[in-house]
Short mmCIF file of C-alpha atoms in Angstrom, two decimals:
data_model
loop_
_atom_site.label_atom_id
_atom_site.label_comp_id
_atom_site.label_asym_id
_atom_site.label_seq_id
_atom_site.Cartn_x
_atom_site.Cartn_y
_atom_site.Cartn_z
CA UNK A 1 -19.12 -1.14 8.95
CA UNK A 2 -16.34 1.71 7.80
CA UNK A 3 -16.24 2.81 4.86
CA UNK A 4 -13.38 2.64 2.27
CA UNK A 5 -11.15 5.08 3.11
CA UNK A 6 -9.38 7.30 -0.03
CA UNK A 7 -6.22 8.78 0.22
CA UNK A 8 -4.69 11.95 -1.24
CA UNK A 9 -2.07 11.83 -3.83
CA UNK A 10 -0.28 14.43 -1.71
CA UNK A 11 1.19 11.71 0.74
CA UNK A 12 3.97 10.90 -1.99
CA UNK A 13 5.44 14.08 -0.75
CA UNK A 14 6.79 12.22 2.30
CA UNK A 15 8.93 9.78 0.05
CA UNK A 16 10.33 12.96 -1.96
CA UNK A 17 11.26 15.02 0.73
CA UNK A 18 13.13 11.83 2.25
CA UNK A 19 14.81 11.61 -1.03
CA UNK A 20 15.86 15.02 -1.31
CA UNK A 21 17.20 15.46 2.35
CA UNK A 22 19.66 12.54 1.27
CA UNK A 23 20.38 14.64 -1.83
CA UNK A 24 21.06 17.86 -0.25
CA UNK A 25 23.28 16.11 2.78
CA UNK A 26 25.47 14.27 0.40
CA UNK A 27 26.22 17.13 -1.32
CA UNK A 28 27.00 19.24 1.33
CA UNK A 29 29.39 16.44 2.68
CA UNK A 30 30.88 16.24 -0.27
CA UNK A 31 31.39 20.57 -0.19
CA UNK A 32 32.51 19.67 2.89
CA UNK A 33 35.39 17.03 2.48
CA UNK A 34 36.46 19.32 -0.25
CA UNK A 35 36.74 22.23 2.28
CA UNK A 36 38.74 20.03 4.39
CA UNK A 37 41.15 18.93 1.31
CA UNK A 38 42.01 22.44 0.56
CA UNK A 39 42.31 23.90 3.85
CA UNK A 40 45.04 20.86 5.23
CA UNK A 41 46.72 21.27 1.61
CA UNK A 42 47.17 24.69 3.03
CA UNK A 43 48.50 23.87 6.48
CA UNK A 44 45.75 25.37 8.52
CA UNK A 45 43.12 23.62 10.92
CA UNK A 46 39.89 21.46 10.08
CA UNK A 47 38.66 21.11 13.38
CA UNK A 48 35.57 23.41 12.54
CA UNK A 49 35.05 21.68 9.18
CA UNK A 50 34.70 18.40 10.94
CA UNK A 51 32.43 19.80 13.68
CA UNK A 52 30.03 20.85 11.14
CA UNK A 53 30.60 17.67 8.94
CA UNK A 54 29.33 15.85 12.91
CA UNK A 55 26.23 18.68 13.15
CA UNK A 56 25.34 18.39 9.78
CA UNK A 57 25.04 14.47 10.13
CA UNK A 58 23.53 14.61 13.09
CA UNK A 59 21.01 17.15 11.89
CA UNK A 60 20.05 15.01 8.42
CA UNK A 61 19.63 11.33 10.85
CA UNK A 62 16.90 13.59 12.94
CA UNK A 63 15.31 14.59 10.17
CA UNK A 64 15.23 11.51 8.92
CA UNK A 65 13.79 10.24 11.68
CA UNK A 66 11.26 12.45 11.75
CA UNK A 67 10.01 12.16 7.93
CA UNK A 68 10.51 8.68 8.84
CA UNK A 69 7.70 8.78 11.41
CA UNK A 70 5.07 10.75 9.00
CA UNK A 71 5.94 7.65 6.27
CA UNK A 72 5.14 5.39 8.75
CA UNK A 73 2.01 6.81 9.88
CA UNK A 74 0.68 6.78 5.96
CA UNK A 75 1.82 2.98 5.56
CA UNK A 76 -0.22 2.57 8.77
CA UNK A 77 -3.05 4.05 7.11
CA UNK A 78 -2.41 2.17 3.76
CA UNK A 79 -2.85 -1.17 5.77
CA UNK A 80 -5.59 -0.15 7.88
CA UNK A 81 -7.56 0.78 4.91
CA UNK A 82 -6.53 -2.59 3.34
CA UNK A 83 -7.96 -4.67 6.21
CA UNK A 84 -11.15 -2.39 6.64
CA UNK A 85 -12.01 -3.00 2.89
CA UNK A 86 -11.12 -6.59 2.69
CA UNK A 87 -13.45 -7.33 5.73
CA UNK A 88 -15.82 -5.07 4.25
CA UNK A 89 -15.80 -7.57 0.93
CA UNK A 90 -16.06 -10.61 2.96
CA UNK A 91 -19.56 -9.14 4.37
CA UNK A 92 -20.81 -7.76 0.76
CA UNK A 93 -19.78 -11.63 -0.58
CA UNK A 94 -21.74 -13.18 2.66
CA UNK A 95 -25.29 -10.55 1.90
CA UNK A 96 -25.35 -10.99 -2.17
CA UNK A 97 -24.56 -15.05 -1.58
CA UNK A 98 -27.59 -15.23 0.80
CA UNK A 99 -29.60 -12.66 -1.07
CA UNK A 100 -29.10 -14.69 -4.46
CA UNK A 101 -30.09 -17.98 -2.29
CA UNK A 102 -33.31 -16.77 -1.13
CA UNK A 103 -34.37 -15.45 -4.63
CA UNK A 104 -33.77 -18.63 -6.35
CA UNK A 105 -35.71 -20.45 -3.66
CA UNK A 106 -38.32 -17.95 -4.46
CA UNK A 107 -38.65 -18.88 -7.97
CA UNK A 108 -38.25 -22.60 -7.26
CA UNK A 109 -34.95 -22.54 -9.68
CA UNK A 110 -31.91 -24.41 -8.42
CA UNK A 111 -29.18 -22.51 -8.33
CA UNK A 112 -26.96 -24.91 -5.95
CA UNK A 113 -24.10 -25.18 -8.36
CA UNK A 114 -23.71 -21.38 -8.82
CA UNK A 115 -24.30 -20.88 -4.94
CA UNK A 116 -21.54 -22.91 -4.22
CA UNK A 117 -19.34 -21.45 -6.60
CA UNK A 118 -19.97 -18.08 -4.86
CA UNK A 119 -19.29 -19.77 -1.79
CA UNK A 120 -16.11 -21.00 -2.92
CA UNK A 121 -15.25 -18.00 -3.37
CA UNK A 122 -15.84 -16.16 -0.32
CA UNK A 123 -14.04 -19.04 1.52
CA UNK A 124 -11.15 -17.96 -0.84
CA UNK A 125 -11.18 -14.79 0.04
CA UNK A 126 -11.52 -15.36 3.48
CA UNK A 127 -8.33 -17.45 3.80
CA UNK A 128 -6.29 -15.19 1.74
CA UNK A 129 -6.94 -12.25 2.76
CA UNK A 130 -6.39 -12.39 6.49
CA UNK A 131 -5.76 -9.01 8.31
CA UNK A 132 -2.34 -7.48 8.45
CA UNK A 133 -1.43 -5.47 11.73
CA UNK A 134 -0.84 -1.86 10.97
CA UNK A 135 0.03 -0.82 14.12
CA UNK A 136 3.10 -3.78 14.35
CA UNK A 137 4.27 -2.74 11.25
CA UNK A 138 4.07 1.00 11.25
CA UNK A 139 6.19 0.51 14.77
CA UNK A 140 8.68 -1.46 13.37
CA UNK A 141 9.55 1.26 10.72
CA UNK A 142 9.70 3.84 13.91
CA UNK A 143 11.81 2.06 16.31
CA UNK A 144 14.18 0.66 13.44
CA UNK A 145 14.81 3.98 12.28
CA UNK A 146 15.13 5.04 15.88
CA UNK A 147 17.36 2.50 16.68
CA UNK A 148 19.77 2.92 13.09
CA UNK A 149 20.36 6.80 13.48
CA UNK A 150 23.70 6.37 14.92
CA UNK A 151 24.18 4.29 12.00
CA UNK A 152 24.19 7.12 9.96
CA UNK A 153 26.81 8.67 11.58
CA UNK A 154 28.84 5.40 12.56
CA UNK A 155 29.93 3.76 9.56
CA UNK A 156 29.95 0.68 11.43
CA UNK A 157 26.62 -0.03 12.47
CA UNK A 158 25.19 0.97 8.74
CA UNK A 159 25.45 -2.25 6.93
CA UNK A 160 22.87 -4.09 9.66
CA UNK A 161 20.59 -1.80 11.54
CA UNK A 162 20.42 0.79 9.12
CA UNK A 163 18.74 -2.08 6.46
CA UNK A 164 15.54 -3.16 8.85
CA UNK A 165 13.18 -0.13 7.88
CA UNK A 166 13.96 -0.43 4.54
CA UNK A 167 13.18 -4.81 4.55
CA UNK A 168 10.11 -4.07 6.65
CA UNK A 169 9.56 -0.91 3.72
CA UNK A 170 9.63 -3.24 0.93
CA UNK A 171 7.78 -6.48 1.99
CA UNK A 172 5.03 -3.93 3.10
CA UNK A 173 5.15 -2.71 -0.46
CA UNK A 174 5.05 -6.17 -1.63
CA UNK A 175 2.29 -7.09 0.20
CA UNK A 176 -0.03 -4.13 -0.46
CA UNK A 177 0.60 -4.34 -4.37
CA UNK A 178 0.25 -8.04 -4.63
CA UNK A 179 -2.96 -8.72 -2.24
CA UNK A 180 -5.12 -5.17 -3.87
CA UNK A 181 -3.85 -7.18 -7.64
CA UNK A 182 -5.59 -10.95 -6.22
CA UNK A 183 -8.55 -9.10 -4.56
CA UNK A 184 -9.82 -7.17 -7.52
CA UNK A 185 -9.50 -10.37 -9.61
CA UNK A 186 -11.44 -12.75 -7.15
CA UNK A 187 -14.15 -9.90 -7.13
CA UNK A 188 -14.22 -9.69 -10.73
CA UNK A 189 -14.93 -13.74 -10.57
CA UNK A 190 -17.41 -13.06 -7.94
CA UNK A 191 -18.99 -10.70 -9.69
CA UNK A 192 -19.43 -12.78 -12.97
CA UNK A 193 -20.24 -15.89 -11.06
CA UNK A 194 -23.06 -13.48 -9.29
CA UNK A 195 -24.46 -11.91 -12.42
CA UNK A 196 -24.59 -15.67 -14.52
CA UNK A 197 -26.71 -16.58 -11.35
CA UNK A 198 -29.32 -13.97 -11.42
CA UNK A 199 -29.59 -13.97 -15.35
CA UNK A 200 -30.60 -17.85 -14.61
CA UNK A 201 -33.61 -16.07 -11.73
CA UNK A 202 -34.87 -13.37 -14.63
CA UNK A 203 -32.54 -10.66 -12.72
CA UNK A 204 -30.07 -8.98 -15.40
CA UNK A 205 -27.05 -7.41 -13.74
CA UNK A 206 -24.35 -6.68 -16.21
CA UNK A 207 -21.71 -4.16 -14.13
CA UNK A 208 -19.58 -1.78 -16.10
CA UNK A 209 -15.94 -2.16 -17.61
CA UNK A 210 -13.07 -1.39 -14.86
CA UNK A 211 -12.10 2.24 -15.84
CA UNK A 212 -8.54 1.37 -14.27
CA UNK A 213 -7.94 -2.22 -13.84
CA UNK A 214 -5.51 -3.19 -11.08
CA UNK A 215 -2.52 -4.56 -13.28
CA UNK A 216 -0.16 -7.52 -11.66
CA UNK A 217 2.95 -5.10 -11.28
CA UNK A 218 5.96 -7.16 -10.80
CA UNK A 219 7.93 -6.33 -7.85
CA UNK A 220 11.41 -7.17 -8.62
CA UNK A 221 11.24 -4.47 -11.41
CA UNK A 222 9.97 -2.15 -9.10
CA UNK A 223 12.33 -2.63 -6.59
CA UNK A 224 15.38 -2.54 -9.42
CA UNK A 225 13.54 0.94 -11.04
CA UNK A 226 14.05 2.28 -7.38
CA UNK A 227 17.45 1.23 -6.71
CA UNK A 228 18.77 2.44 -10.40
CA UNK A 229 16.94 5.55 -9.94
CA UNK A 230 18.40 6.56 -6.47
CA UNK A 231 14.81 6.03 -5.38
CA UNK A 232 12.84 8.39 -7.32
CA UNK A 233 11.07 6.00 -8.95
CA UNK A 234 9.57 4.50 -5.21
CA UNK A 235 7.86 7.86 -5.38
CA UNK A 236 5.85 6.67 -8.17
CA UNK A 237 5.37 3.38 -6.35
CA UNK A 238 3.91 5.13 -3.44
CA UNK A 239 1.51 6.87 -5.83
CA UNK A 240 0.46 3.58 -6.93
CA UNK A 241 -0.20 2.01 -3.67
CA UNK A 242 -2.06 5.42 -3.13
CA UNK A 243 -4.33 5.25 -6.48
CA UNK A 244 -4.52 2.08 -7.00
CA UNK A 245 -6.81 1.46 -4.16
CA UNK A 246 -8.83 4.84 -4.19
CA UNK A 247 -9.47 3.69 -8.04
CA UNK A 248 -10.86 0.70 -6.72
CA UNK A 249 -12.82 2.13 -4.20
CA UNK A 250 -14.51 4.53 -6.78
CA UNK A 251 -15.60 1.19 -9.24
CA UNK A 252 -17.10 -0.63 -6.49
CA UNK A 253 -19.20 1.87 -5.07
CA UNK A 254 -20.73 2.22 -8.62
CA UNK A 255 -21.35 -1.28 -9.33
CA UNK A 256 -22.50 -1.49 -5.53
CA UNK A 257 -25.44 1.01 -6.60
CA UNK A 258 -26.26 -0.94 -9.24
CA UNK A 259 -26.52 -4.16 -7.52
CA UNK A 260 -28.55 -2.82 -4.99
CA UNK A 261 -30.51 -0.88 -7.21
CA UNK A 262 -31.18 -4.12 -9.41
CA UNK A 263 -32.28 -6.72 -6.17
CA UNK A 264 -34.45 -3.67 -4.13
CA UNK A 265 -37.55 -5.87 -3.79
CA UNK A 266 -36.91 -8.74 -4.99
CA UNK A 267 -36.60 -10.63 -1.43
CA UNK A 268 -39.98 -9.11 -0.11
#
């Protein structure tokens, strides 16, 4: 099976540079207009104002487009790693459940209520956390923003095709920060449920305190945050989809060690 996947911190520079192309284009549209304002006040021509007005926004749409592409290629990678890990769970759940079965049975101690607990849970798990399709996703972010560059430069066509990346942006978002927040808690109840079982069979697993709990971020204030800060703040939210995960990553691979560490020998 793959292992968890971390990702650098560094991809939230793909976010600001998007941000700051918009920045530096408005302004120079703005320079621009003004250019044109003063130079028809004074009776002379604005054809090469305009021209460069056109270049300019034809210039900022490909470059769009292109940060667009490296954005989509990290969401890609945030929801591959989500589906790798959450199948990866589903397998760790299956091995301790049939682990903890076979060492009750070994000691003769019925442990049928907590086993079904446990299973319970996996079943949970399983149903909930169903694999998301990077590769759908990551193209509909490509060929959306492919397909709304002339918005850009055609008021016209900016109020609908311009607005697809960004829904298909946000519910991936949504997604990612909801489904990491309900996975770390059923684990947590796994985990519990696990370590009550064993304490029952003589076995005393007690894992560590999260060092950085997932927290159950809202959404809408996120989404607000961004929009009143001109989207600076979604470069904080990309952070957190980055570290949130990693964080997670880190915990588990501890308390895996320990779990392992505790039940070496106990089924032979």
């Amino acid at each position: 099976m793959e292992s968890d996947k971390h990702m650098s911190a560094g991809w939230i520079v793909v976010p600001l540079l998007q941000i700051l192309s918009v920045v530096i284009v408005v302004v120079i549209i703005i320079a621009v207009l003004i250019s044109v304002i003063l130079t028809a006040s004074s009776g002379a021509s604005v054809l090469f104002d305009l021209r460069a007005l056109a270049g300019i926004l034809i210039e900022f749409a490909v470059a769009e487009f292109i940060l667009n592409i490296f954005f989509s290629f990290m969401l890609y990678r945030l929801m591959k790693r989500r589906n790798t890990h959450f199948i990866r769970q589903l397998f760790l759940y299956e091995d301790l459940e049939t682990t903890a079965k076979e060492i009750a049975a070994k000691k003769g101690i019925d442990a049928s209520i907590p086993l079904n607990n446990l299973d319970r849970i996996r079943r949970d798990a399983q149903a909930d956390e169903r694999s998301r399709d990077p590769v759908l996703w990551s193209a509909i972010l490509v060929f959306a923003a492919g397909a709304s560059v002339p918005s850009f430069i055609t008021p016209s066509g900016f109020s609908g095709l311009a607005l697809v990346p960004l829904f298909a942006q946000y519910y991936v978002y949504y997604f990612l920060m909801k489904e990491w927040f309900r996975h770390e808690r059923r684990e947590d109840i796994f985990m519990d449920e696990l370590s009550r079982l064993l304490s029952t069979v003589g076995i005393h697993v007690t894992p560590p305190p999260r060092f950085a709990p997932i927290p159950d971020r809202s959404f809408a204030v996120y989404l607000v945050l961004t929009i009143v800060t001109l989207g600076f703040f979604g470069i904080y939210w990309v952070y957190v989809l980055l570290s949130d995960p990693n964080n997670h990553f880190r915990y588990q691979a501890m308390v895996e060690d320990i779990i392992v560490a505790q039940l070496s020998g106990q089924t032979l």
